[in-house]
Short mmCIF file of N, CA, C and O in Angstrom, two decimals:
data_model
loop_
_atom_site.label_atom_id
_atom_site.label_comp_id
_atom_site.label_asym_id
_atom_site.label_seq_id
_atom_site.Cartn_x
_atom_site.Cartn_y
_atom_site.Cartn_z
N UNK A 27 -5.64 -10.70 10.37
CA UNK A 27 -5.95 -9.43 10.99
C UNK A 27 -5.23 -8.32 10.23
O UNK A 27 -4.07 -8.46 9.86
N UNK A 28 -5.93 -7.25 10.00
CA UNK A 28 -5.35 -6.07 9.35
C UNK A 28 -5.41 -4.92 10.34
O UNK A 28 -6.47 -4.65 10.91
N UNK A 29 -4.27 -4.29 10.56
CA UNK A 29 -4.21 -3.16 11.48
C UNK A 29 -3.79 -1.90 10.75
O UNK A 29 -3.10 -1.96 9.72
N UNK A 30 -4.19 -0.77 11.31
CA UNK A 30 -3.90 0.54 10.72
C UNK A 30 -3.33 1.43 11.82
O UNK A 30 -3.98 1.64 12.84
N UNK A 31 -2.12 1.95 11.59
CA UNK A 31 -1.46 2.81 12.57
C UNK A 31 -0.82 3.99 11.86
O UNK A 31 -0.70 4.00 10.63
N UNK A 32 -0.40 4.98 12.65
CA UNK A 32 0.26 6.17 12.09
C UNK A 32 1.54 6.45 12.85
O UNK A 32 1.72 6.03 13.99
N UNK A 33 2.43 7.19 12.19
CA UNK A 33 3.66 7.67 12.80
C UNK A 33 3.99 9.01 12.15
O UNK A 33 4.36 9.06 10.98
N UNK A 34 3.79 10.09 12.90
CA UNK A 34 4.13 11.42 12.40
C UNK A 34 3.06 12.07 11.53
O UNK A 34 3.31 13.12 10.94
N UNK A 35 1.91 11.46 11.44
CA UNK A 35 0.81 12.01 10.65
C UNK A 35 -0.51 11.55 11.27
O UNK A 35 -0.52 10.65 12.10
N UNK A 36 -1.60 12.16 10.84
CA UNK A 36 -2.89 11.70 11.38
C UNK A 36 -3.47 10.62 10.48
O UNK A 36 -3.14 10.53 9.30
N UNK A 37 -4.33 9.82 11.06
CA UNK A 37 -4.94 8.70 10.35
C UNK A 37 -5.75 9.23 9.16
O UNK A 37 -6.52 10.18 9.31
N UNK A 38 -5.53 8.64 7.98
CA UNK A 38 -6.33 9.08 6.83
C UNK A 38 -7.80 8.72 7.04
O UNK A 38 -8.12 7.81 7.80
N UNK A 39 -8.65 9.43 6.34
CA UNK A 39 -10.09 9.24 6.48
C UNK A 39 -10.53 8.05 5.64
O UNK A 39 -11.06 8.19 4.54
N UNK A 40 -10.26 6.85 6.18
CA UNK A 40 -10.70 5.62 5.50
C UNK A 40 -11.64 4.89 6.45
O UNK A 40 -11.51 4.99 7.66
N UNK A 41 -12.59 4.18 5.86
CA UNK A 41 -13.47 3.34 6.68
C UNK A 41 -12.74 2.03 6.90
O UNK A 41 -12.69 1.19 5.99
N UNK A 42 -12.21 1.85 8.08
CA UNK A 42 -11.36 0.68 8.34
C UNK A 42 -12.09 -0.63 8.11
O UNK A 42 -11.54 -1.55 7.49
N UNK A 43 -13.30 -0.74 8.58
CA UNK A 43 -14.05 -2.00 8.43
C UNK A 43 -14.29 -2.30 6.95
O UNK A 43 -14.09 -3.43 6.49
N UNK A 44 -14.73 -1.29 6.19
CA UNK A 44 -14.98 -1.48 4.76
C UNK A 44 -13.68 -1.76 4.01
O UNK A 44 -13.65 -2.60 3.10
N UNK A 45 -12.62 -1.05 4.37
CA UNK A 45 -11.33 -1.23 3.72
C UNK A 45 -10.80 -2.64 3.98
O UNK A 45 -10.31 -3.32 3.07
N UNK A 46 -10.94 -3.11 5.21
CA UNK A 46 -10.51 -4.46 5.56
C UNK A 46 -11.29 -5.50 4.77
O UNK A 46 -10.70 -6.46 4.23
N UNK A 47 -12.60 -5.35 4.66
CA UNK A 47 -13.43 -6.29 3.90
C UNK A 47 -13.01 -6.29 2.43
O UNK A 47 -12.94 -7.36 1.80
N UNK A 48 -12.73 -5.11 1.89
CA UNK A 48 -12.30 -4.99 0.50
C UNK A 48 -10.96 -5.70 0.28
O UNK A 48 -10.81 -6.47 -0.67
N UNK A 49 -10.01 -5.45 1.17
CA UNK A 49 -8.69 -6.09 1.05
C UNK A 49 -8.85 -7.60 1.09
O UNK A 49 -8.27 -8.33 0.28
N UNK A 50 -9.66 -8.10 2.01
CA UNK A 50 -9.87 -9.55 2.12
C UNK A 50 -10.50 -10.12 0.85
O UNK A 50 -10.15 -11.22 0.41
N UNK A 51 -11.43 -9.39 0.25
CA UNK A 51 -12.07 -9.84 -0.99
C UNK A 51 -11.05 -9.89 -2.13
O UNK A 51 -11.04 -10.85 -2.92
N UNK A 52 -10.20 -8.88 -2.22
CA UNK A 52 -9.16 -8.87 -3.26
C UNK A 52 -8.21 -10.04 -3.05
O UNK A 52 -7.88 -10.77 -3.99
N UNK A 53 -7.77 -10.23 -1.82
CA UNK A 53 -6.86 -11.33 -1.50
C UNK A 53 -7.49 -12.67 -1.87
O UNK A 53 -6.85 -13.53 -2.49
N UNK A 54 -8.76 -12.86 -1.53
CA UNK A 54 -9.46 -14.11 -1.84
C UNK A 54 -9.54 -14.34 -3.35
O UNK A 54 -9.48 -15.49 -3.81
N UNK A 55 -9.65 -13.27 -4.12
CA UNK A 55 -9.73 -13.40 -5.58
C UNK A 55 -8.42 -13.96 -6.17
O UNK A 55 -8.40 -14.42 -7.30
N UNK A 56 -7.35 -13.93 -5.39
CA UNK A 56 -6.07 -14.51 -5.79
C UNK A 56 -5.84 -15.87 -5.14
O UNK A 56 -4.73 -16.41 -5.21
N UNK A 57 -6.87 -16.40 -4.48
CA UNK A 57 -6.76 -17.71 -3.86
C UNK A 57 -5.90 -17.71 -2.61
O UNK A 57 -5.34 -18.74 -2.23
N UNK A 58 -5.81 -16.56 -1.97
CA UNK A 58 -4.98 -16.43 -0.77
C UNK A 58 -5.84 -15.97 0.39
O UNK A 58 -7.01 -15.65 0.23
N UNK A 59 -5.23 -15.91 1.58
CA UNK A 59 -5.97 -15.40 2.73
C UNK A 59 -5.09 -14.46 3.53
O UNK A 59 -3.86 -14.54 3.48
N UNK A 60 -5.73 -13.61 4.29
CA UNK A 60 -5.03 -12.62 5.10
C UNK A 60 -4.60 -13.25 6.41
O UNK A 60 -5.40 -13.88 7.10
N UNK A 61 -3.34 -13.09 6.72
CA UNK A 61 -2.81 -13.46 8.03
C UNK A 61 -2.71 -12.20 8.86
O UNK A 61 -3.72 -11.70 9.35
N UNK A 62 -1.50 -11.67 8.97
CA UNK A 62 -1.25 -10.43 9.71
C UNK A 62 -0.70 -9.39 8.74
O UNK A 62 0.44 -9.54 8.25
N UNK A 63 -1.48 -8.36 8.47
CA UNK A 63 -1.03 -7.26 7.61
C UNK A 63 -1.15 -5.98 8.42
O UNK A 63 -2.23 -5.67 8.92
N UNK A 64 -0.05 -5.27 8.55
CA UNK A 64 -0.04 -4.02 9.29
C UNK A 64 0.26 -2.85 8.38
O UNK A 64 1.29 -2.83 7.70
N UNK A 65 -0.66 -1.89 8.36
CA UNK A 65 -0.44 -0.65 7.62
C UNK A 65 0.10 0.40 8.58
O UNK A 65 -0.42 0.55 9.69
N UNK A 66 1.11 1.13 8.14
CA UNK A 66 1.65 2.25 8.90
C UNK A 66 1.65 3.46 7.97
O UNK A 66 2.35 3.47 6.96
N UNK A 67 0.82 4.45 8.30
CA UNK A 67 0.74 5.68 7.53
C UNK A 67 1.71 6.68 8.12
O UNK A 67 1.69 6.94 9.34
N UNK A 68 2.57 7.23 7.27
CA UNK A 68 3.64 8.13 7.73
C UNK A 68 3.70 9.37 6.84
O UNK A 68 2.95 9.49 5.86
N UNK A 69 4.63 10.27 7.18
CA UNK A 69 4.90 11.44 6.33
C UNK A 69 6.15 11.16 5.50
O UNK A 69 6.79 10.11 5.64
N UNK A 70 6.51 12.09 4.62
CA UNK A 70 7.67 11.90 3.75
C UNK A 70 8.96 11.75 4.55
O UNK A 70 9.84 10.96 4.18
N UNK A 71 9.08 12.50 5.62
CA UNK A 71 10.29 12.44 6.44
C UNK A 71 10.51 11.01 6.96
O UNK A 71 11.62 10.48 6.92
N UNK A 72 9.45 10.39 7.41
CA UNK A 72 9.56 9.04 7.97
C UNK A 72 9.78 7.98 6.88
O UNK A 72 10.54 7.04 7.07
N UNK A 73 9.13 8.14 5.73
CA UNK A 73 9.28 7.11 4.69
C UNK A 73 10.70 7.09 4.16
O UNK A 73 11.24 6.03 3.85
N UNK A 74 11.34 8.25 4.08
CA UNK A 74 12.73 8.25 3.59
C UNK A 74 13.66 7.62 4.62
O UNK A 74 14.61 6.94 4.27
N UNK A 75 13.34 7.78 5.89
CA UNK A 75 14.13 7.10 6.94
C UNK A 75 14.01 5.59 6.79
O UNK A 75 15.00 4.87 6.87
N UNK A 76 12.79 5.11 6.60
CA UNK A 76 12.57 3.67 6.42
C UNK A 76 13.27 3.19 5.16
O UNK A 76 13.92 2.14 5.15
N UNK A 77 13.15 3.95 4.08
CA UNK A 77 13.76 3.58 2.81
C UNK A 77 15.28 3.47 2.95
O UNK A 77 15.89 2.53 2.43
N UNK A 78 15.88 4.42 3.64
CA UNK A 78 17.33 4.39 3.84
C UNK A 78 17.75 3.23 4.73
O UNK A 78 18.69 2.50 4.43
N UNK A 79 17.04 3.08 5.87
CA UNK A 79 17.43 2.09 6.87
C UNK A 79 17.28 0.66 6.39
O UNK A 79 18.15 -0.18 6.60
N UNK A 80 16.15 0.35 5.74
CA UNK A 80 15.86 -1.04 5.40
C UNK A 80 16.20 -1.43 3.97
O UNK A 80 16.44 -2.60 3.69
N UNK A 81 16.19 -0.46 3.06
CA UNK A 81 16.43 -0.79 1.66
C UNK A 81 17.68 -0.14 1.08
O UNK A 81 18.06 -0.44 -0.05
N UNK A 82 18.27 0.80 1.83
CA UNK A 82 19.46 1.48 1.33
C UNK A 82 19.16 2.44 0.19
O UNK A 82 20.05 2.80 -0.57
N UNK A 83 17.90 2.87 0.07
CA UNK A 83 17.50 3.81 -0.99
C UNK A 83 17.39 5.21 -0.40
O UNK A 83 16.85 5.38 0.69
N UNK A 84 17.86 6.19 -1.14
CA UNK A 84 17.85 7.56 -0.66
C UNK A 84 16.88 8.40 -1.49
O UNK A 84 17.27 9.35 -2.16
N UNK A 85 15.61 8.01 -1.46
CA UNK A 85 14.60 8.77 -2.19
C UNK A 85 13.23 8.54 -1.56
O UNK A 85 13.02 7.58 -0.83
N UNK A 86 12.32 9.46 -1.89
CA UNK A 86 10.95 9.37 -1.41
C UNK A 86 10.20 8.33 -2.24
O UNK A 86 10.51 8.11 -3.40
N UNK A 87 9.22 7.72 -1.63
CA UNK A 87 8.35 6.77 -2.32
C UNK A 87 6.99 6.82 -1.65
O UNK A 87 6.87 7.32 -0.53
N UNK A 88 5.98 6.32 -2.32
CA UNK A 88 4.65 6.33 -1.72
C UNK A 88 4.42 5.12 -0.83
O UNK A 88 3.66 5.18 0.12
N UNK A 89 5.11 4.01 -1.12
CA UNK A 89 4.85 2.77 -0.38
C UNK A 89 6.10 1.90 -0.32
O UNK A 89 6.88 1.84 -1.27
N UNK A 90 6.24 1.25 0.82
CA UNK A 90 7.26 0.20 1.00
C UNK A 90 6.53 -1.00 1.60
O UNK A 90 5.83 -0.87 2.60
N UNK A 91 6.71 -2.16 0.97
CA UNK A 91 6.05 -3.37 1.43
C UNK A 91 7.08 -4.37 1.93
O UNK A 91 8.03 -4.69 1.21
N UNK A 92 6.90 -4.81 3.16
CA UNK A 92 7.75 -5.84 3.74
C UNK A 92 6.94 -7.14 3.74
O UNK A 92 5.91 -7.24 4.38
N UNK A 93 7.43 -8.12 3.01
CA UNK A 93 6.71 -9.37 2.77
C UNK A 93 7.19 -10.45 3.73
O UNK A 93 8.36 -10.82 3.73
N UNK A 94 6.26 -10.95 4.55
CA UNK A 94 6.54 -12.06 5.47
C UNK A 94 5.58 -13.22 5.20
O UNK A 94 5.21 -13.96 6.11
N UNK A 95 5.14 -13.36 3.95
CA UNK A 95 4.12 -14.35 3.60
C UNK A 95 4.63 -15.77 3.82
O UNK A 95 5.83 -16.05 3.67
N UNK A 96 3.69 -16.64 4.17
CA UNK A 96 3.95 -18.07 4.33
C UNK A 96 2.91 -18.82 3.53
O UNK A 96 1.73 -18.84 3.90
N UNK A 97 3.34 -19.41 2.43
CA UNK A 97 2.41 -20.13 1.56
C UNK A 97 1.34 -19.20 1.02
O UNK A 97 1.65 -18.15 0.47
N UNK A 98 0.08 -19.59 1.20
CA UNK A 98 -1.03 -18.78 0.70
C UNK A 98 -1.56 -17.79 1.73
O UNK A 98 -2.59 -17.16 1.51
N UNK A 99 -0.86 -17.67 2.87
CA UNK A 99 -1.26 -16.71 3.90
C UNK A 99 -0.41 -15.46 3.79
O UNK A 99 0.82 -15.53 3.85
N UNK A 100 -1.09 -14.33 3.61
CA UNK A 100 -0.38 -13.07 3.44
C UNK A 100 -0.08 -12.43 4.80
O UNK A 100 -0.97 -12.21 5.61
N UNK A 101 1.20 -12.16 5.00
CA UNK A 101 1.68 -11.46 6.18
C UNK A 101 2.64 -10.39 5.71
O UNK A 101 3.49 -10.65 4.85
N UNK A 102 2.53 -9.20 6.27
CA UNK A 102 3.47 -8.16 5.88
C UNK A 102 3.20 -6.85 6.57
O UNK A 102 2.15 -6.67 7.20
N UNK A 103 4.17 -5.98 6.46
CA UNK A 103 4.04 -4.60 6.92
C UNK A 103 4.08 -3.71 5.69
O UNK A 103 4.94 -3.88 4.82
N UNK A 104 3.15 -2.76 5.65
CA UNK A 104 3.04 -1.85 4.51
C UNK A 104 3.12 -0.43 5.04
O UNK A 104 2.28 -0.01 5.83
N UNK A 105 4.16 0.28 4.62
CA UNK A 105 4.39 1.66 5.06
C UNK A 105 4.01 2.58 3.91
O UNK A 105 4.52 2.42 2.79
N UNK A 106 3.12 3.53 4.18
CA UNK A 106 2.61 4.43 3.14
C UNK A 106 2.84 5.88 3.55
O UNK A 106 2.42 6.29 4.64
N UNK A 107 3.47 6.66 2.66
CA UNK A 107 3.63 8.09 2.90
C UNK A 107 2.41 8.83 2.36
O UNK A 107 2.20 8.89 1.15
N UNK A 108 1.65 9.40 3.27
CA UNK A 108 0.47 10.16 2.85
C UNK A 108 0.86 11.43 2.10
O UNK A 108 0.12 11.89 1.23
N UNK A 109 2.04 12.00 2.41
CA UNK A 109 2.51 13.18 1.67
C UNK A 109 2.73 12.84 0.20
O UNK A 109 2.30 13.57 -0.69
N UNK A 110 3.39 11.72 -0.06
CA UNK A 110 3.66 11.33 -1.44
C UNK A 110 2.39 10.89 -2.15
O UNK A 110 2.20 11.17 -3.34
N UNK A 111 1.48 10.24 -1.43
CA UNK A 111 0.19 9.88 -2.02
C UNK A 111 -0.53 11.14 -2.50
O UNK A 111 -1.05 11.19 -3.62
N UNK A 112 -0.51 12.19 -1.65
CA UNK A 112 -1.16 13.44 -2.01
C UNK A 112 -0.49 14.08 -3.24
O UNK A 112 -1.15 14.51 -4.18
N UNK A 113 0.84 14.11 -3.25
CA UNK A 113 1.58 14.67 -4.39
C UNK A 113 1.29 13.90 -5.67
O UNK A 113 1.10 14.49 -6.73
N UNK A 114 1.26 12.56 -5.57
CA UNK A 114 0.98 11.74 -6.75
C UNK A 114 -0.44 11.92 -7.26
O UNK A 114 -0.68 11.92 -8.47
N UNK A 115 -1.39 12.09 -6.35
CA UNK A 115 -2.77 12.34 -6.76
C UNK A 115 -2.84 13.61 -7.61
O UNK A 115 -3.49 13.63 -8.66
N UNK A 116 -2.15 14.64 -7.15
CA UNK A 116 -2.12 15.90 -7.91
C UNK A 116 -1.40 15.70 -9.25
O UNK A 116 -1.88 16.15 -10.29
N UNK A 117 -0.26 15.02 -9.22
CA UNK A 117 0.54 14.79 -10.42
C UNK A 117 -0.24 14.02 -11.48
O UNK A 117 -0.19 14.34 -12.67
N UNK A 118 -0.97 12.98 -11.06
CA UNK A 118 -1.70 12.13 -11.99
C UNK A 118 -3.13 12.59 -12.23
O UNK A 118 -3.88 11.95 -12.98
N UNK A 119 -3.55 13.68 -11.57
CA UNK A 119 -4.90 14.21 -11.75
C UNK A 119 -5.98 13.28 -11.23
O UNK A 119 -7.06 13.18 -11.82
N UNK A 120 -5.68 12.60 -10.12
CA UNK A 120 -6.65 11.68 -9.52
C UNK A 120 -7.14 12.24 -8.19
O UNK A 120 -6.40 12.93 -7.50
N UNK A 121 -8.34 11.87 -7.78
CA UNK A 121 -8.79 12.25 -6.43
C UNK A 121 -7.88 11.59 -5.39
O UNK A 121 -7.44 10.45 -5.57
N UNK A 122 -7.63 12.30 -4.30
CA UNK A 122 -6.76 11.80 -3.24
C UNK A 122 -7.24 10.44 -2.72
O UNK A 122 -6.44 9.51 -2.57
N UNK A 123 -8.53 10.29 -2.47
CA UNK A 123 -9.05 9.03 -1.92
C UNK A 123 -8.80 7.86 -2.87
O UNK A 123 -8.49 6.76 -2.43
N UNK A 124 -8.94 8.10 -4.16
CA UNK A 124 -8.68 7.04 -5.14
C UNK A 124 -7.21 6.64 -5.12
O UNK A 124 -6.88 5.46 -5.13
N UNK A 125 -6.33 7.64 -5.09
CA UNK A 125 -4.90 7.35 -5.08
C UNK A 125 -4.52 6.62 -3.79
O UNK A 125 -3.71 5.68 -3.81
N UNK A 126 -5.10 7.01 -2.67
CA UNK A 126 -4.82 6.35 -1.40
C UNK A 126 -5.24 4.88 -1.46
O UNK A 126 -4.48 3.98 -1.08
N UNK A 127 -6.43 4.61 -1.97
CA UNK A 127 -6.88 3.22 -2.08
C UNK A 127 -6.04 2.43 -3.08
O UNK A 127 -5.76 1.24 -2.87
N UNK A 128 -5.59 3.08 -4.14
CA UNK A 128 -4.72 2.42 -5.11
C UNK A 128 -3.43 1.98 -4.42
O UNK A 128 -2.96 0.85 -4.60
N UNK A 129 -2.86 2.85 -3.59
CA UNK A 129 -1.61 2.52 -2.91
C UNK A 129 -1.85 1.47 -1.82
O UNK A 129 -1.04 0.55 -1.65
N UNK A 130 -2.97 1.58 -1.11
CA UNK A 130 -3.30 0.58 -0.09
C UNK A 130 -3.34 -0.81 -0.72
O UNK A 130 -2.77 -1.77 -0.18
N UNK A 131 -3.98 -0.94 -1.87
CA UNK A 131 -4.11 -2.26 -2.49
C UNK A 131 -2.83 -2.65 -3.21
O UNK A 131 -2.51 -3.85 -3.35
N UNK A 132 -2.04 -1.70 -3.64
CA UNK A 132 -0.76 -1.97 -4.30
C UNK A 132 0.12 -2.85 -3.41
O UNK A 132 0.70 -3.83 -3.88
N UNK A 133 0.20 -2.50 -2.14
CA UNK A 133 1.01 -3.28 -1.21
C UNK A 133 0.51 -4.70 -1.08
O UNK A 133 1.29 -5.66 -1.05
N UNK A 134 -0.80 -4.87 -1.02
CA UNK A 134 -1.40 -6.21 -0.92
C UNK A 134 -1.13 -7.01 -2.19
O UNK A 134 -0.83 -8.20 -2.13
N UNK A 135 -1.20 -6.34 -3.33
CA UNK A 135 -0.92 -7.03 -4.59
C UNK A 135 0.53 -7.51 -4.64
O UNK A 135 0.81 -8.60 -5.17
N UNK A 136 1.45 -6.73 -4.07
CA UNK A 136 2.83 -7.22 -3.95
C UNK A 136 2.86 -8.50 -3.11
O UNK A 136 3.54 -9.46 -3.46
N UNK A 137 2.12 -8.51 -2.00
CA UNK A 137 2.08 -9.69 -1.14
C UNK A 137 1.47 -10.89 -1.88
O UNK A 137 1.80 -12.03 -1.58
N UNK A 138 0.59 -10.61 -2.85
CA UNK A 138 -0.01 -11.67 -3.66
C UNK A 138 0.95 -12.18 -4.74
O UNK A 138 0.63 -13.14 -5.44
N UNK A 139 2.10 -11.52 -4.87
CA UNK A 139 3.10 -11.98 -5.83
C UNK A 139 3.21 -11.17 -7.10
O UNK A 139 3.94 -11.55 -8.02
N UNK A 140 2.52 -10.05 -7.18
CA UNK A 140 2.58 -9.22 -8.38
C UNK A 140 3.71 -8.20 -8.21
O UNK A 140 3.76 -7.48 -7.21
N UNK A 141 4.59 -8.14 -9.19
CA UNK A 141 5.71 -7.20 -9.15
C UNK A 141 5.48 -6.07 -10.14
O UNK A 141 4.59 -6.14 -10.99
N UNK A 142 6.31 -5.03 -10.04
CA UNK A 142 6.13 -3.89 -10.94
C UNK A 142 7.44 -3.25 -11.38
O UNK A 142 7.46 -2.14 -11.88
N UNK A 143 8.55 -3.96 -11.23
CA UNK A 143 9.85 -3.38 -11.57
C UNK A 143 10.42 -3.89 -12.90
O UNK A 143 11.18 -3.20 -13.55
N UNK A 144 10.05 -5.10 -13.31
CA UNK A 144 10.61 -5.69 -14.53
C UNK A 144 9.84 -5.29 -15.78
O UNK A 144 8.79 -4.64 -15.71
N UNK A 145 10.34 -5.69 -16.94
CA UNK A 145 9.68 -5.37 -18.21
C UNK A 145 8.24 -5.88 -18.25
O UNK A 145 7.98 -7.04 -17.98
N UNK A 146 7.31 -4.98 -18.54
CA UNK A 146 5.90 -5.34 -18.66
C UNK A 146 5.17 -5.52 -17.34
O UNK A 146 3.95 -5.65 -17.33
N UNK A 147 5.89 -5.51 -16.23
CA UNK A 147 5.25 -5.76 -14.93
C UNK A 147 4.42 -4.59 -14.45
O UNK A 147 3.40 -4.78 -13.79
N UNK A 148 4.84 -3.37 -14.79
CA UNK A 148 4.08 -2.19 -14.33
C UNK A 148 2.66 -2.23 -14.88
O UNK A 148 1.70 -1.90 -14.20
N UNK A 149 2.52 -2.63 -16.15
CA UNK A 149 1.19 -2.71 -16.77
C UNK A 149 0.33 -3.78 -16.11
O UNK A 149 -0.87 -3.61 -15.93
N UNK A 150 0.95 -4.90 -15.73
CA UNK A 150 0.22 -5.97 -15.04
C UNK A 150 -0.24 -5.48 -13.67
O UNK A 150 -1.39 -5.71 -13.27
N UNK A 151 0.64 -4.77 -12.96
CA UNK A 151 0.27 -4.23 -11.65
C UNK A 151 -0.85 -3.22 -11.78
O UNK A 151 -1.81 -3.25 -11.01
N UNK A 152 -0.75 -2.33 -12.76
CA UNK A 152 -1.79 -1.31 -12.94
C UNK A 152 -3.14 -1.95 -13.25
O UNK A 152 -4.17 -1.52 -12.73
N UNK A 153 -3.14 -2.98 -14.07
CA UNK A 153 -4.40 -3.68 -14.38
C UNK A 153 -4.96 -4.34 -13.12
O UNK A 153 -6.18 -4.30 -12.89
N UNK A 154 -4.09 -4.92 -12.30
CA UNK A 154 -4.54 -5.55 -11.05
C UNK A 154 -5.08 -4.50 -10.08
O UNK A 154 -6.09 -4.74 -9.40
N UNK A 155 -4.43 -3.34 -10.03
CA UNK A 155 -4.93 -2.24 -9.18
C UNK A 155 -6.32 -1.80 -9.65
O UNK A 155 -7.22 -1.64 -8.82
N UNK A 156 -6.48 -1.62 -10.95
CA UNK A 156 -7.78 -1.19 -11.49
C UNK A 156 -8.87 -2.21 -11.22
O UNK A 156 -9.99 -1.85 -10.86
N UNK A 157 -8.54 -3.49 -11.36
CA UNK A 157 -9.51 -4.55 -11.07
C UNK A 157 -9.90 -4.51 -9.59
O UNK A 157 -11.08 -4.63 -9.25
N UNK A 158 -8.91 -4.33 -8.73
CA UNK A 158 -9.19 -4.26 -7.28
C UNK A 158 -10.01 -3.03 -6.93
O UNK A 158 -10.95 -3.11 -6.13
N UNK A 159 -9.68 -1.89 -7.52
CA UNK A 159 -10.44 -0.66 -7.25
C UNK A 159 -11.89 -0.81 -7.68
O UNK A 159 -12.79 -0.25 -7.04
N UNK A 160 -12.14 -1.58 -8.74
CA UNK A 160 -13.51 -1.80 -9.20
C UNK A 160 -14.31 -2.63 -8.18
O UNK A 160 -15.54 -2.59 -8.18
N UNK A 161 -13.61 -3.34 -7.30
CA UNK A 161 -14.27 -4.14 -6.27
C UNK A 161 -14.60 -3.33 -5.02
O UNK A 161 -15.30 -3.81 -4.14
N UNK A 162 -14.09 -2.11 -4.96
CA UNK A 162 -14.27 -1.27 -3.76
C UNK A 162 -15.70 -0.77 -3.64
O UNK A 162 -16.33 -0.39 -4.58
#
């Protein structure tokens, strides 16, 4: 089950049913299945609170993924700052909706085991994001 909630912001204009089907298709392409994935859309004020409280980081970010996966079943909470998504869309010259979907799938790709912090990992993540976006 995939759920979508908000805290301190309004729900982004996404088609939940289509987005859920897309996420499930991407997950299946990695040989995994969706268990319980909860999306929480927030503002910058809330994401920095979460970042400080749970990760000890004192900076803004577009996404924080909490991984509770068990085997090939993906479970997790994904917190997304819509303010930062909007800023990044402008910074990278991308449409807001594209950047939002990129971030939505970014969290799922983390749950699939793809990282983006080590040497060469960012390029692997970006390629996986582009492949997933092509499935949308």
